[in-house]
C-alpha cells in the first residue's frame, strides 16, 4: 500500500527513466526471446516457415561455416587488436613525457581516424591495397620487390582488415592509456627517481603495473564490439566473404543467411535461412556474453563511485 | 587537470636535466611519433590525392602522388548523382535528430538517477550498468522481423527509436550530474520553488554542458557513420544515408570512374572532421571517460 503511494508520488522520476527501460525491453530483450522461437524454424523469409525443432542448433554445432567464421573473426581481430594495444601503450608513454612539444597535434592526428566512417576507411584501404594499381604494390614494384595480391589472398585480406582496425582504433586506445598514465601519483615517480631508477625501470615497475587494469578492461570491452566485425569485409566483398572466405566473420555470416543486400550475388553465396541466422545470432550473443561477464568484473570496480 | 599539475611539478624538480640544451630522448621521441604521424595521416592524404585526380591519373604508372586539379570536375559528377546529394541531407537531419533526442532523454534520466531520491533507484541504475556491457543487438533477424511487423522497413524509424536513449548515454549523464551539480544547488532551487522540470532545465543542464557536448559528438559520430542497419532497412535510394550512398557510388562508378567515388567519400568525411577539429579539446578530454562504451 505504502509502496504504491511512494510510486505515485515519484511518478515524474519513473517517467523520466522509463524510456530507456521500455526501449531496452522492446528492442533488446524481446528480439532475443523472439530469436529463440525463430531458431526452431526453417524459413527463407519469403514462403512459409517450417518447424524443425533443434535441427538448426545441431546444424550450427556440426557446421563448418560458423566455426570457420568464429575462428576467422578471432584471428583477424587479434591481428588488429594486439598490435594496436602495444602500439598505443608505447605511444602513450612517449606522449606522456613532460616537456614534450606538439602533444595536442599528435593526439589530434592519431584520433582523427576514429571520427572517420568505416565505409570511408574501407574505400581508401581498398584503393591503397588494390592488386594492380594500389599504392602498396606500386611501391613494392618500384623497390623491385615481388608484389602481393592483397585482396585476393586470404591472408592478404586478413592483413588489410587488421590494418583498418589498427588505423581506426589507435587514437582511442592512446587517449585512454594517456588518461591512465596521467592519473598515476607523481610521488611514485619521484621516489623511484630518487632511488636511482632509470626510465625503463620506472616503466616496468610503475607505469605498466598501474596501467594493467586499464589495459585489461579496455581490451575486454573493445573485444565485445571488435568481434562484431562486419562493415570492413562486407564492403570489401560486397556482401560476400572474399576468396577462400578469408574475410568471413560471425556477423557477416549471419547477414548472409539473413539475405542482406549483396549477399546473394557473392561467389560464396548461401541460401537464406532466417532460422539458421537466428541461431548464429544467439551463438554470437553467448560468445560475447562470456567476454562481457569477464569484463564486468573490472567494470564494477570502475563504475561504482 | 592531473596532467597539468604533473608536468608542472616535474618541471620544478628536474632542474638538473633542464640545463642540457638538447635532450636526445626527446628528439628520438619526436622521430618515432612523427613516423607514426605520417603513417596515420597518409590515408587521408591519399584520399585527397585520389579525389583531386582523374581516374586515368590514379590508374597510371607511376601514379600521381600529389593532389591534382580535378576535384571540382569529380565533385560535379558526384552532385549530378541525386542519390548522393539527398543522402547528405538525410544524414544531416537524421544525425541532428538522434543526437537531440539522445541528449534530452539521457540527461533527464541521468539527472534523476544522480539527484532524485525514489524507491528502487539504485537497483534500477544497477540494471542500466548491466545492460551497458550486455552485447545485445547481435541478433539481426528478430530485430529485422520486429521492424517489419511494425511497418518500419523502408523508413527511418529503426534508426531513430531503438537507440533513442542508450545505457551509455544514461550512465554518462549520471556521472556528469554527480560530479558537476552539488546537492546544495538542487536544494536551493527547491527552496526557491523550482519544480522538477524547471530544476532540470535551468539548473542542471547548464552545469553539465561539457558532458552534453561530448555525448553529443559521440552520438553524432555513431549515427553519421552507422552502416549495418541503414543498409538493411533503407531500401529506397531517396532514403539512403551517406555510408550507404558511398557504397552505392562505389558499386556504380567503382569500375568506371574511381575518382568520383573518392570525391564523394572525401566530401562525406569532411563535416565530421571539421566538427571534431572545432571541438577537439572537449572530445579528447572526454574520451577516457567513454572507455566503458567499448
PDB file of N, CA and C in Angstrom, chain A residues 89-103 106 110 174 178 199, chain B residues 22-38:
ATOM      1  N   UNK A  89      50.146   1.740 -26.281  1.00  0.00           N
ATOM      2  CA  UNK A  89      50.837   1.836 -24.988  1.00  0.00           C
ATOM      3  C   UNK A  89      52.167   2.558 -25.153  1.00  0.00           C
ATOM      4  N   UNK A  90      52.930   2.152 -26.179  1.00  0.00           N
ATOM      5  CA  UNK A  90      54.224   2.794 -26.413  1.00  0.00           C
ATOM      6  C   UNK A  90      54.025   4.284 -26.685  1.00  0.00           C
ATOM      7  N   UNK A  91      53.066   4.585 -27.573  1.00  0.00           N
ATOM      8  CA  UNK A  91      52.833   5.990 -27.916  1.00  0.00           C
ATOM      9  C   UNK A  91      52.357   6.779 -26.705  1.00  0.00           C
ATOM     10  N   UNK A  92      51.532   6.146 -25.857  1.00  0.00           N
ATOM     11  CA  UNK A  92      51.023   6.859 -24.673  1.00  0.00           C
ATOM     12  C   UNK A  92      52.166   7.191 -23.722  1.00  0.00           C
ATOM     13  N   UNK A  93      53.091   6.244 -23.543  1.00  0.00           N
ATOM     14  CA  UNK A  93      54.235   6.509 -22.669  1.00  0.00           C
ATOM     15  C   UNK A  93      55.086   7.632 -23.257  1.00  0.00           C
ATOM     16  N   UNK A  94      55.317   7.567 -24.569  1.00  0.00           N
ATOM     17  CA  UNK A  94      56.123   8.615 -25.216  1.00  0.00           C
ATOM     18  C   UNK A  94      55.435   9.974 -25.097  1.00  0.00           C
ATOM     19  N   UNK A  95      54.134  10.003 -25.348  1.00  0.00           N
ATOM     20  CA  UNK A  95      53.411  11.270 -25.353  1.00  0.00           C
ATOM     21  C   UNK A  95      53.189  11.826 -23.953  1.00  0.00           C
ATOM     22  N   UNK A  96      53.385  10.995 -22.926  1.00  0.00           N
ATOM     23  CA  UNK A  96      53.171  11.470 -21.564  1.00  0.00           C
ATOM     24  C   UNK A  96      54.432  12.060 -20.948  1.00  0.00           C
ATOM     25  N   UNK A  97      55.518  12.080 -21.718  1.00  0.00           N
ATOM     26  CA  UNK A  97      56.730  12.671 -21.174  1.00  0.00           C
ATOM     27  C   UNK A  97      56.511  14.162 -20.912  1.00  0.00           C
ATOM     28  N   UNK A  98      56.954  14.626 -19.752  1.00  0.00           N
ATOM     29  CA  UNK A  98      56.836  16.068 -19.507  1.00  0.00           C
ATOM     30  C   UNK A  98      57.686  16.857 -20.517  1.00  0.00           C
ATOM     31  N   UNK A  99      57.317  18.076 -20.756  1.00  0.00           N
ATOM     32  CA  UNK A  99      58.048  18.971 -21.649  1.00  0.00           C
ATOM     33  C   UNK A  99      58.027  18.538 -23.104  1.00  0.00           C
ATOM     34  N   UNK A 100      57.124  17.625 -23.469  1.00  0.00           N
ATOM     35  CA  UNK A 100      57.037  17.255 -24.880  1.00  0.00           C
ATOM     36  C   UNK A 100      56.215  18.302 -25.614  1.00  0.00           C
ATOM     37  N   UNK A 101      56.765  18.752 -26.734  1.00  0.00           N
ATOM     38  CA  UNK A 101      56.006  19.727 -27.521  1.00  0.00           C
ATOM     39  C   UNK A 101      55.064  19.045 -28.490  1.00  0.00           C
ATOM     40  N   UNK A 102      54.099  19.796 -28.964  1.00  0.00           N
ATOM     41  CA  UNK A 102      53.163  19.341 -30.012  1.00  0.00           C
ATOM     42  C   UNK A 102      52.352  18.131 -29.583  1.00  0.00           C
ATOM     43  N   UNK A 103      52.184  17.980 -28.275  1.00  0.00           N
ATOM     44  CA  UNK A 103      51.411  16.840 -27.771  1.00  0.00           C
ATOM     45  C   UNK A 103      49.990  16.825 -28.370  1.00  0.00           C
ATOM     46  N   UNK A 106      49.835  15.637 -32.031  1.00  0.00           N
ATOM     47  CA  UNK A 106      49.911  14.176 -32.173  1.00  0.00           C
ATOM     48  C   UNK A 106      48.599  13.528 -31.773  1.00  0.00           C
ATOM     49  N   UNK A 110      46.329  11.304 -34.322  1.00  0.00           N
ATOM     50  CA  UNK A 110      46.105   9.877 -34.081  1.00  0.00           C
ATOM     51  C   UNK A 110      44.625   9.577 -33.843  1.00  0.00           C
ATOM     52  N   UNK A 174      45.026   5.125 -27.358  1.00  0.00           N
ATOM     53  CA  UNK A 174      46.065   6.071 -26.954  1.00  0.00           C
ATOM     54  C   UNK A 174      45.550   7.043 -25.900  1.00  0.00           C
ATOM     55  N   UNK A 178      46.721   7.319 -22.036  1.00  0.00           N
ATOM     56  CA  UNK A 178      47.307   8.582 -21.555  1.00  0.00           C
ATOM     57  C   UNK A 178      46.581   9.078 -20.310  1.00  0.00           C
ATOM     58  N   UNK A 199      64.541   5.307 -16.680  1.00  0.00           N
ATOM     59  CA  UNK A 199      63.230   5.370 -17.322  1.00  0.00           C
ATOM     60  C   UNK A 199      62.638   3.988 -17.611  1.00  0.00           C
TER      61      UNK A 199
ATOM     62  N   UNK B  22      70.017  20.168 -25.615  1.00  0.00           N
ATOM     63  CA  UNK B  22      69.359  19.184 -26.473  1.00  0.00           C
ATOM     64  C   UNK B  22      69.157  17.907 -25.678  1.00  0.00           C
ATOM     65  N   UNK B  23      67.898  17.432 -25.667  1.00  0.00           N
ATOM     66  CA  UNK B  23      67.626  16.197 -24.935  1.00  0.00           C
ATOM     67  C   UNK B  23      67.441  15.081 -25.953  1.00  0.00           C
ATOM     68  N   UNK B  24      68.442  14.187 -26.054  1.00  0.00           N
ATOM     69  CA  UNK B  24      68.387  13.178 -27.105  1.00  0.00           C
ATOM     70  C   UNK B  24      67.116  12.308 -27.051  1.00  0.00           C
ATOM     71  N   UNK B  25      66.637  11.979 -25.825  1.00  0.00           N
ATOM     72  CA  UNK B  25      65.474  11.086 -25.840  1.00  0.00           C
ATOM     73  C   UNK B  25      64.205  11.804 -26.294  1.00  0.00           C
ATOM     74  N   UNK B  26      64.150  13.129 -26.096  1.00  0.00           N
ATOM     75  CA  UNK B  26      63.003  13.865 -26.632  1.00  0.00           C
ATOM     76  C   UNK B  26      63.058  13.918 -28.158  1.00  0.00           C
ATOM     77  N   UNK B  27      64.274  14.057 -28.690  1.00  0.00           N
ATOM     78  CA  UNK B  27      64.418  14.065 -30.149  1.00  0.00           C
ATOM     79  C   UNK B  27      63.991  12.713 -30.714  1.00  0.00           C
ATOM     80  N   UNK B  28      64.465  11.641 -30.068  1.00  0.00           N
ATOM     81  CA  UNK B  28      64.091  10.300 -30.523  1.00  0.00           C
ATOM     82  C   UNK B  28      62.583  10.119 -30.454  1.00  0.00           C
ATOM     83  N   UNK B  29      61.974  10.623 -29.384  1.00  0.00           N
ATOM     84  CA  UNK B  29      60.521  10.542 -29.246  1.00  0.00           C
ATOM     85  C   UNK B  29      59.824  11.200 -30.421  1.00  0.00           C
ATOM     86  N   UNK B  30      60.298  12.397 -30.770  1.00  0.00           N
ATOM     87  CA  UNK B  30      59.673  13.104 -31.882  1.00  0.00           C
ATOM     88  C   UNK B  30      59.843  12.359 -33.193  1.00  0.00           C
ATOM     89  N   UNK B  31      61.006  11.728 -33.365  1.00  0.00           N
ATOM     90  CA  UNK B  31      61.229  10.973 -34.603  1.00  0.00           C
ATOM     91  C   UNK B  31      60.222   9.823 -34.691  1.00  0.00           C
ATOM     92  N   UNK B  32      60.107   9.068 -33.585  1.00  0.00           N
ATOM     93  CA  UNK B  32      59.167   7.927 -33.577  1.00  0.00           C
ATOM     94  C   UNK B  32      57.741   8.410 -33.812  1.00  0.00           C
ATOM     95  N   UNK B  33      57.343   9.448 -33.082  1.00  0.00           N
ATOM     96  CA  UNK B  33      55.964   9.942 -33.199  1.00  0.00           C
ATOM     97  C   UNK B  33      55.695  10.512 -34.587  1.00  0.00           C
ATOM     98  N   UNK B  34      56.701  11.173 -35.159  1.00  0.00           N
ATOM     99  CA  UNK B  34      56.496  11.772 -36.474  1.00  0.00           C
ATOM    100  C   UNK B  34      56.309  10.696 -37.535  1.00  0.00           C
ATOM    101  N   UNK B  35      57.056   9.584 -37.404  1.00  0.00           N
ATOM    102  CA  UNK B  35      56.858   8.478 -38.346  1.00  0.00           C
ATOM    103  C   UNK B  35      55.430   7.956 -38.226  1.00  0.00           C
ATOM    104  N   UNK B  36      54.979   7.779 -36.977  1.00  0.00           N
ATOM    105  CA  UNK B  36      53.606   7.336 -36.753  1.00  0.00           C
ATOM    106  C   UNK B  36      52.613   8.324 -37.342  1.00  0.00           C
ATOM    107  N   UNK B  37      52.883   9.595 -37.147  1.00  0.00           N
ATOM    108  CA  UNK B  37      52.000  10.645 -37.640  1.00  0.00           C
ATOM    109  C   UNK B  37      51.849  10.568 -39.159  1.00  0.00           C
ATOM    110  N   UNK B  38      52.984  10.387 -39.845  1.00  0.00           N
ATOM    111  CA  UNK B  38      52.939  10.312 -41.306  1.00  0.00           C
ATOM    112  C   UNK B  38      52.120   9.098 -41.738  1.00  0.00           C
TER     113      UNK B  38
END
